[in-house]
Short mmCIF file of C-alpha atoms in Angstrom, two decimals:
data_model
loop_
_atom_site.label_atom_id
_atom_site.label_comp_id
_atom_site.label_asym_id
_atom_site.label_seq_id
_atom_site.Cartn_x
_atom_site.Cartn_y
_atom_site.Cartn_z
CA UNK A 24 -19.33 -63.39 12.47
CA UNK A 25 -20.71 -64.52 15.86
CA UNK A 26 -20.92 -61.17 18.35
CA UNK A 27 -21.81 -63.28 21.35
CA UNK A 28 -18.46 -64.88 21.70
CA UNK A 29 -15.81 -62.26 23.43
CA UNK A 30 -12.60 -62.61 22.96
CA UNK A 31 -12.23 -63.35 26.96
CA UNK A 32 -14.67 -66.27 26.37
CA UNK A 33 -12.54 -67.54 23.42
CA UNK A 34 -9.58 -68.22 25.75
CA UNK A 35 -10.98 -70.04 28.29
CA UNK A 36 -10.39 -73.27 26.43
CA UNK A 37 -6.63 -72.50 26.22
CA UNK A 38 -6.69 -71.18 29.88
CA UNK A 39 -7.80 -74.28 31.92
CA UNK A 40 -5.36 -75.98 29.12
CA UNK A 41 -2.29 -74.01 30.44
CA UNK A 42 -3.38 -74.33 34.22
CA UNK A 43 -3.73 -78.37 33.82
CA UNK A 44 -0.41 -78.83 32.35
CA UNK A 45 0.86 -75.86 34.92
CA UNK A 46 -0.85 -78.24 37.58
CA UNK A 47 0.60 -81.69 35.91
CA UNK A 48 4.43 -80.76 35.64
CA UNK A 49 3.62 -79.51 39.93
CA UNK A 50 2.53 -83.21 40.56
CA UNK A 51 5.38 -84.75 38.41
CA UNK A 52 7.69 -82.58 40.17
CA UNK A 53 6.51 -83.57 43.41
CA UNK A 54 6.44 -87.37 42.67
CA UNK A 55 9.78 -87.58 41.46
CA UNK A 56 11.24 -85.59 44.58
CA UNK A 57 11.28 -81.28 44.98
CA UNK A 58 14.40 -81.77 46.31
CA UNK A 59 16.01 -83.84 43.79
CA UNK A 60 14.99 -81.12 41.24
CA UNK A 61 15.75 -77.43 43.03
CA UNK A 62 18.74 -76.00 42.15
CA UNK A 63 18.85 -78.51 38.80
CA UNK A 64 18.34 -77.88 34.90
CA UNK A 65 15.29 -79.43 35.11
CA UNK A 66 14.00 -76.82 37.72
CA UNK A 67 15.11 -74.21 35.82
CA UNK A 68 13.14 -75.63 32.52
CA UNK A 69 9.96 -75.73 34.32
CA UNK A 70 10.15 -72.66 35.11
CA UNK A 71 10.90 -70.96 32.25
CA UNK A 72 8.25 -73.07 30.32
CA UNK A 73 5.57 -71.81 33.01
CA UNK A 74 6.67 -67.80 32.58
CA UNK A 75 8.00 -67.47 29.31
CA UNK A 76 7.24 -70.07 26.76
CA UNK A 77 3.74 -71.74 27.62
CA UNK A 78 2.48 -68.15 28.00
CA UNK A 79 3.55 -67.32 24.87
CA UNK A 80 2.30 -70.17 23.16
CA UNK A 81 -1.40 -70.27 24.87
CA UNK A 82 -1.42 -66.73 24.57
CA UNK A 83 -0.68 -66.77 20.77
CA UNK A 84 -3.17 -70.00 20.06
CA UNK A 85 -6.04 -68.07 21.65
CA UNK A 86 -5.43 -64.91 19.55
CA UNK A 87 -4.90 -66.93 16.23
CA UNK A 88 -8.31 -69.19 17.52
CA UNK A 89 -10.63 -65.89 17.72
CA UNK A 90 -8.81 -64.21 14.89
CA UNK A 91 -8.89 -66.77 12.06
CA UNK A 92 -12.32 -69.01 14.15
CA UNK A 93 -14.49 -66.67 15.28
CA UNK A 94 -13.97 -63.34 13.96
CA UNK A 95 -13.14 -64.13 10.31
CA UNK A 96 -9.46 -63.19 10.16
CA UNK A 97 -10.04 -59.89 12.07
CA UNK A 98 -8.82 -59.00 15.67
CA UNK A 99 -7.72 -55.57 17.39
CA UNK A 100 -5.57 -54.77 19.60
CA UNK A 101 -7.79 -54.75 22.43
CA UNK A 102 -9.03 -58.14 21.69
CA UNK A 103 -5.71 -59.52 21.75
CA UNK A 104 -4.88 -57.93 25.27
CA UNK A 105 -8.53 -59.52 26.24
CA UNK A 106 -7.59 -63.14 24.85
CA UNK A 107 -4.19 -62.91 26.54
CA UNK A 108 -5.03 -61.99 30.39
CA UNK A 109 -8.02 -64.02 30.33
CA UNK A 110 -5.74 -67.20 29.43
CA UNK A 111 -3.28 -66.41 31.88
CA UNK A 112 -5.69 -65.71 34.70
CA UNK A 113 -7.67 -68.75 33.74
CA UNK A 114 -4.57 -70.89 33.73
CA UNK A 115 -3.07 -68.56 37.08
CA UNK A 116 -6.53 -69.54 38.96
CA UNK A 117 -6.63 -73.03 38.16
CA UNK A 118 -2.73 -73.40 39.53
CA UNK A 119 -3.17 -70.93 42.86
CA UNK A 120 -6.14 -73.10 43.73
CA UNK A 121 -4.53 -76.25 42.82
CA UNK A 122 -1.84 -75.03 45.04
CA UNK A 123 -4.00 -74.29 47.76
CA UNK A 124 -5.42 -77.44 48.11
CA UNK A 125 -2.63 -79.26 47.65
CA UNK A 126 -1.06 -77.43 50.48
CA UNK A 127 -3.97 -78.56 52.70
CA UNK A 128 -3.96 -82.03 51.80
CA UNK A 129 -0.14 -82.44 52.52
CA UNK A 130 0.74 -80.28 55.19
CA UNK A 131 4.09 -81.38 55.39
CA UNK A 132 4.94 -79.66 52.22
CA UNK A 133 5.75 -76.61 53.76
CA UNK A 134 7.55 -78.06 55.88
CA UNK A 135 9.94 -79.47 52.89
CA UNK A 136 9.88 -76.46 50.96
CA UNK A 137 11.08 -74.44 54.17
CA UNK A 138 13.78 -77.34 54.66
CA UNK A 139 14.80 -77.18 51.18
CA UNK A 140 15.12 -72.77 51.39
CA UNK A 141 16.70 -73.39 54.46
CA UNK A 142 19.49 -75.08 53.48
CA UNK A 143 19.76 -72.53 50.33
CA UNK A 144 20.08 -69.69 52.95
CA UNK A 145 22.70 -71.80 54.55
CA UNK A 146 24.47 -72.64 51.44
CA UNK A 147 24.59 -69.49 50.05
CA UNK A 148 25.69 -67.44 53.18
CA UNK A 149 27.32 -69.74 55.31
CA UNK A 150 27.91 -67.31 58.17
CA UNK A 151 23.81 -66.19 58.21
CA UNK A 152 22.78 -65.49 61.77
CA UNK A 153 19.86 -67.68 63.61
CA UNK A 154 18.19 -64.10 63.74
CA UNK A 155 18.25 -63.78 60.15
CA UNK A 156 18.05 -67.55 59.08
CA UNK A 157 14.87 -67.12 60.94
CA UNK A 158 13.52 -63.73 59.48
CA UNK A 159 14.20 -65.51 56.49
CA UNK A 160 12.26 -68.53 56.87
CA UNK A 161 8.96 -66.14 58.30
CA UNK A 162 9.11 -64.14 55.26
CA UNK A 163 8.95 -67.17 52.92
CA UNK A 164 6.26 -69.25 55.43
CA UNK A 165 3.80 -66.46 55.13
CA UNK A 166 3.74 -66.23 51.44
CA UNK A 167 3.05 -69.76 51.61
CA UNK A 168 0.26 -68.63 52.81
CA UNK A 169 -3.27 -69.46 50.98
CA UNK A 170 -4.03 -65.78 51.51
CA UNK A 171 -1.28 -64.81 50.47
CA UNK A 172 -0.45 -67.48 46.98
CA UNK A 173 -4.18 -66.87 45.59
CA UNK A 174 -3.98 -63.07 45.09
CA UNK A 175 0.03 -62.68 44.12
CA UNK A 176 -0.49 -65.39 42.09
CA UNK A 177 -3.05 -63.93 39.72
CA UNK A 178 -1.73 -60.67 39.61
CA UNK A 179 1.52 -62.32 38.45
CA UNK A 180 -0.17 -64.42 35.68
CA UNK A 181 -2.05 -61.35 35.01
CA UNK A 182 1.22 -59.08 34.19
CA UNK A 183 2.92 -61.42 32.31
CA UNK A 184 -0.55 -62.00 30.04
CA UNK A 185 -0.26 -58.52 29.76
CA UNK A 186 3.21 -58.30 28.93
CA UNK A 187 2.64 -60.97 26.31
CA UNK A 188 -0.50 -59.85 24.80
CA UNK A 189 1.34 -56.35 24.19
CA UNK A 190 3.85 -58.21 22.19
CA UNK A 191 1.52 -60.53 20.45
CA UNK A 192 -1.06 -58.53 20.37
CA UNK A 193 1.22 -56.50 17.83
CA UNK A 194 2.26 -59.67 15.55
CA UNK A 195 -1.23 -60.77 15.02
CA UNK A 196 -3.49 -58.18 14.93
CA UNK A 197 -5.82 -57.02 11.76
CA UNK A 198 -8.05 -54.78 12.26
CA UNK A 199 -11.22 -54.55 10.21
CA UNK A 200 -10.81 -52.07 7.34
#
């Protein structure tokens, strides 16, 4: 058994993993046309395969990897919850920064994601007041914001690879006798 390998370390692999294919299906989506795809099954797929099922999967690898890999078939509890935020940190990091950038290098996406929630306010509630079309719009601009989409985004990933690890954490583990 190698004790210089923690379980945080183990999951880094999986983490950038998760935040490069997080990061690939953002470019995809972009190429092909955001507003093509909001409001679509397709938007709704990505989604739930960024929150609930790629999680889940990374999250399980990495706890199978240091159980079975490093640890020779053994892993607690608390190693699981370890493995499990540090994937989903890893992988929320890589995206938030990713996003970030992006958002500097093409400006005008704001712009189109504002147009886009724009016309889903206006859809939605057809009689919405310029005040509150507005108020609206300022809400959702400043948590565009690169201050703003680093931090909320890691706590997110963070709470759902807690969530997760909980729950896998309790299929998988075997503590040492």
């Amino acid at each position: 058994m190698d004790k210089n390998i923690s379980p945080a370390k183990s999951g880094t692999m999986y983490g950038v993993l998760f935040g490069v294919i997080m990061v690939l299906e953002f470019v995809i989506m972009y190429v092909i046309g955001m507003k093509s795809l909001v409001n679509t099954s397709v938007g709704v797929i990505v989604n739930v395969a960024n929150y609930l099922v790629l999680p889940l999967i990374f999250i399980y690898l990495g706890c199978n990897h240091y159980k079975k890999e490093i640890n020779n078939g053994f892993i607690s509890f608390s190693e699981c919850l370890k493995t499990g935020v540090s994937i989903t940190v890893i992988a929320g990091l890589i995206y938030a920064i990713f996003s970030v950038i992006f958002n500097f290098i093409f400006p005008d996406f704001i712009n189109e994601m504002l147009e886009i929630t724009r016309d889903q306010m206006i859809a939605k509630n057809p009689n919405i007041t310029a005040k509150e079309l507005e108020l609206g719009l300022g809400m959702v601009k400043k948590f565009m914001s690169p201050f703003i989409v680093l931090p909320v985004t890691l706590v997110m990933f963070a709470l759902i690879g807690l969530i997760y690890s909980l729950i896998i954490g309790g299929i998988v583990k075997n503590d040492k006798p």
